[in-house]
Amino acid sequence: MNYRLTQLLAEEAADTAATKTIDLNVSDPISEISIFFRGQNSSDTPLAHPAKMISKIEVVDGADVIISLSGMQAQALEFYHRSQPLGLKPMYTDDDWSRQQFNLCFGRYLFDPMFALDISKFKNPQLKITHNKALGGSTCDHGYLMVYAHCFDEKAATPEGFLMAKDIYSYALGNGTYEHIDLPLDMPYRMMLIRSLKATAAIWELFDQVKLSSDQDKHIIMDGNVEELMKLLCTKFGPYTETIQGRVGTGSVGHYITPTSNANVMAVSYGGTRDYYQVYQPWGGYVEFAGGAALSRVQAFVHGYAPHGALCIPFGDLADPTDWFDVTKVGSLKLRILSESGLTTADSCDIVVQQLRKYS
Amino acid sequence: MSTIARLTRGRLVGGFLYFPSGPAGLLHFIAKIGIHQILPFDVGQNYAMDDCVIPLSLSIDLPEPPFIIDLITWNDSSSYEHSLTVGLFLDPFDRRKWQLKDAVNALADVKGYRKP
């Protein structure tokens, strides 16, 4: 068989918040790593999106950071990487499981022979997963963690590099202020995410304008309004769709969804009870449902954009590495972001960069 | 609370943390580059000391911008403010690290030179 699915970590209990460290000692190149986390809800009141149960995913080789992302960043990056939703179903009902999957993609697609993580090129690579079941879902009282690796097996693969993704900068959004960020120049860029998340706010209500320029504005690569950029990206990546489940009565209950902008939510009853539902303000990854009668299970179909508040800037044809942005040839690369007015220091923005890292 | 240390290209070779007398373990400190925690090395841990100096021995390269370290502190006390001093020793790189391909590319426009 050309490939195999290797279990790096058999499912184990993750009831206590901790950082799980897994030595990556697979002999064959790894195309993708899949992390599964599930938390069992103990109430019908959602606290946060279940992706928050994984606060950090890192692949490190000593002090060398290969992958460094939060759970939400990893999911947002994967959506833009694949141009399709993850197929997850956030559950917020008591005793049900909130299951989340986080994929680290080292190639352009699964089993990309050109790009994969070759463990033999590193000294002591480790996967570190920081989890806390209490941070997402509906007051989860049990959690489980499991990790798989999609590896090359009988098919010989000699990857020339891999896709590296890191959160390189985080800052508190000011009140209608500019932030100037110097970006790394060591490896070609495939895509960049600019991410900000605030309940009831679309991303263009958090940061208004984005400008990317090189060599002190000698070349202005892009300079635009975020709302317009978002609409341009819609045609390239398509919408993010998902289904969520909750339980509500006559009082409105807030739920958390993955799309944060231009989101449309349609709620229907699920199960034996016939009911109607009011949906209110599906913005910023937060939506409220209210039912017409006593507690009943609601299922909602969600359609929108900017998963987890992430705006993607792709650099060329994502399938053609020769078309990506070769920043090694520029003297400086600067990103300028203008925040919206009316924000506080509690509102933050982070920058994620996906780069091509070659082995030689 | 986050304090941003804006450095330059180079290697972090060491430093120190000075917790003055008073915090009694209520003042906590970690340092991050982006989302990656560098101090303490163990993710999820933090420094919380009283009246001591913690020497740091590091070997962390900052080869590319942004040359920023987030110094994150928090205080469990609601009665008193506390402060600490952070020192970072940086051995600056003279210039951006050159690779062979940079020299090859630089010669690309030379007449008669043929890129391999």
Short mmCIF file of N, CA and C in Angstrom, two decimals, chain A residues 19 56 58 60 65 68-70 73 128 130 167-169 182-186 328 330, chain B residues 4 6 32-37 41 43-44 59-60 64-66 68 70 96 101 105:
data_model
loop_
_atom_site.label_atom_id
_atom_site.label_comp_id
_atom_site.label_asym_id
_atom_site.label_seq_id
_atom_site.Cartn_x
_atom_site.Cartn_y
_atom_site.Cartn_z
N THR A 19 -0.63 20.28 28.39
CA THR A 19 0.02 20.27 27.09
C THR A 19 0.55 18.87 26.85
N LYS A 56 -3.57 25.62 21.49
CA LYS A 56 -2.31 25.76 20.78
C LYS A 56 -1.87 24.42 20.24
N GLU A 58 1.59 22.95 18.26
CA GLU A 58 2.95 23.28 17.83
C GLU A 58 3.68 22.03 17.38
N VAL A 60 7.65 21.37 16.97
CA VAL A 60 8.93 22.02 17.25
C VAL A 60 10.05 21.00 17.15
N VAL A 65 10.80 26.33 15.58
CA VAL A 65 9.35 26.20 15.55
C VAL A 65 8.92 25.95 14.11
N SER A 68 3.06 26.59 14.52
CA SER A 68 2.65 27.24 15.76
C SER A 68 1.33 27.94 15.49
N LEU A 69 0.24 27.29 15.88
CA LEU A 69 -1.10 27.79 15.58
C LEU A 69 -2.04 27.51 16.74
N SER A 70 -3.05 28.35 16.88
CA SER A 70 -4.13 28.00 17.80
C SER A 70 -5.08 27.05 17.06
N GLN A 73 -7.02 28.98 14.46
CA GLN A 73 -6.17 29.34 13.32
C GLN A 73 -5.94 28.14 12.42
N LYS A 128 3.22 19.30 20.06
CA LYS A 128 2.72 19.73 21.37
C LYS A 128 1.31 20.27 21.19
N THR A 130 -1.86 21.86 23.29
CA THR A 130 -2.36 22.43 24.54
C THR A 130 -3.88 22.39 24.51
N ASP A 167 1.89 31.51 13.66
CA ASP A 167 1.36 32.80 14.13
C ASP A 167 2.58 33.65 14.42
N ILE A 168 2.80 34.69 13.64
CA ILE A 168 4.02 35.46 13.79
C ILE A 168 3.81 36.75 14.57
N TYR A 169 2.56 37.18 14.71
CA TYR A 169 2.35 38.48 15.37
C TYR A 169 0.94 38.56 15.89
N ASP A 182 6.38 44.29 10.43
CA ASP A 182 7.43 43.79 9.54
C ASP A 182 7.29 42.28 9.44
N LEU A 183 7.32 41.79 8.21
CA LEU A 183 7.09 40.38 7.97
C LEU A 183 8.40 39.67 7.63
N PRO A 184 8.48 38.37 7.91
CA PRO A 184 9.72 37.62 7.63
C PRO A 184 10.02 37.57 6.13
N LEU A 185 11.31 37.42 5.83
CA LEU A 185 11.75 37.43 4.43
C LEU A 185 12.57 36.19 4.08
N ASP A 186 12.41 35.14 4.87
CA ASP A 186 13.30 34.01 4.68
C ASP A 186 12.77 32.98 3.70
N THR A 328 12.34 36.40 -0.60
CA THR A 328 13.79 36.45 -0.40
C THR A 328 14.43 37.51 -1.30
N VAL A 330 13.14 40.57 -1.81
CA VAL A 330 12.79 41.94 -1.43
C VAL A 330 13.58 42.34 -0.19
N ILE B 4 5.58 44.73 24.97
CA ILE B 4 6.27 44.28 23.76
C ILE B 4 7.73 44.73 23.81
N ARG B 6 10.77 45.19 21.62
CA ARG B 6 11.14 45.30 20.20
C ARG B 6 12.66 45.20 20.10
N LYS B 32 6.63 35.21 25.01
CA LYS B 32 6.21 34.52 23.79
C LYS B 32 6.80 35.22 22.58
N ILE B 33 7.02 34.43 21.55
CA ILE B 33 7.27 34.95 20.21
C ILE B 33 6.09 34.48 19.37
N GLY B 34 5.24 35.42 19.00
CA GLY B 34 3.99 35.05 18.33
C GLY B 34 3.11 34.31 19.31
N ILE B 35 2.73 33.10 18.97
CA ILE B 35 1.95 32.28 19.88
C ILE B 35 2.83 31.27 20.62
N HIS B 36 4.10 31.22 20.24
CA HIS B 36 5.02 30.23 20.79
C HIS B 36 5.65 30.75 22.09
N GLN B 37 5.47 30.01 23.15
CA GLN B 37 6.02 30.41 24.44
C GLN B 37 7.49 30.02 24.51
N PHE B 41 10.15 27.27 29.12
CA PHE B 41 10.07 26.39 27.96
C PHE B 41 8.83 25.53 27.99
N VAL B 43 5.24 24.68 28.10
CA VAL B 43 4.00 25.41 27.82
C VAL B 43 3.04 25.22 28.98
N GLY B 44 2.39 26.31 29.38
CA GLY B 44 1.42 26.24 30.47
C GLY B 44 2.02 26.58 31.81
N SER B 59 19.39 30.29 23.73
CA SER B 59 20.04 30.25 22.42
C SER B 59 18.93 30.25 21.39
N ILE B 60 18.25 31.38 21.30
CA ILE B 60 17.10 31.51 20.41
C ILE B 60 17.40 32.55 19.35
N GLU B 64 14.45 36.66 11.47
CA GLU B 64 13.54 37.38 10.57
C GLU B 64 12.57 38.23 11.36
N PRO B 65 12.12 39.35 10.76
CA PRO B 65 11.12 40.16 11.46
C PRO B 65 9.80 39.45 11.57
N PRO B 66 8.92 39.86 12.46
CA PRO B 66 9.09 40.92 13.45
C PRO B 66 9.96 40.46 14.61
N ILE B 68 10.12 40.72 17.74
CA ILE B 68 9.30 41.11 18.88
C ILE B 68 9.13 39.96 19.84
N ASP B 70 6.81 39.09 23.22
CA ASP B 70 5.72 39.51 24.11
C ASP B 70 6.05 39.09 25.53
N ARG B 96 21.79 40.23 7.34
CA ARG B 96 20.87 39.13 7.06
C ARG B 96 21.70 37.94 6.58
N LYS B 101 22.34 30.43 -2.48
CA LYS B 101 21.46 30.80 -3.59
C LYS B 101 21.36 32.32 -3.72
N ASN B 105 21.98 34.06 -7.19
CA ASN B 105 21.01 34.98 -7.79
C ASN B 105 21.63 36.33 -8.08
#
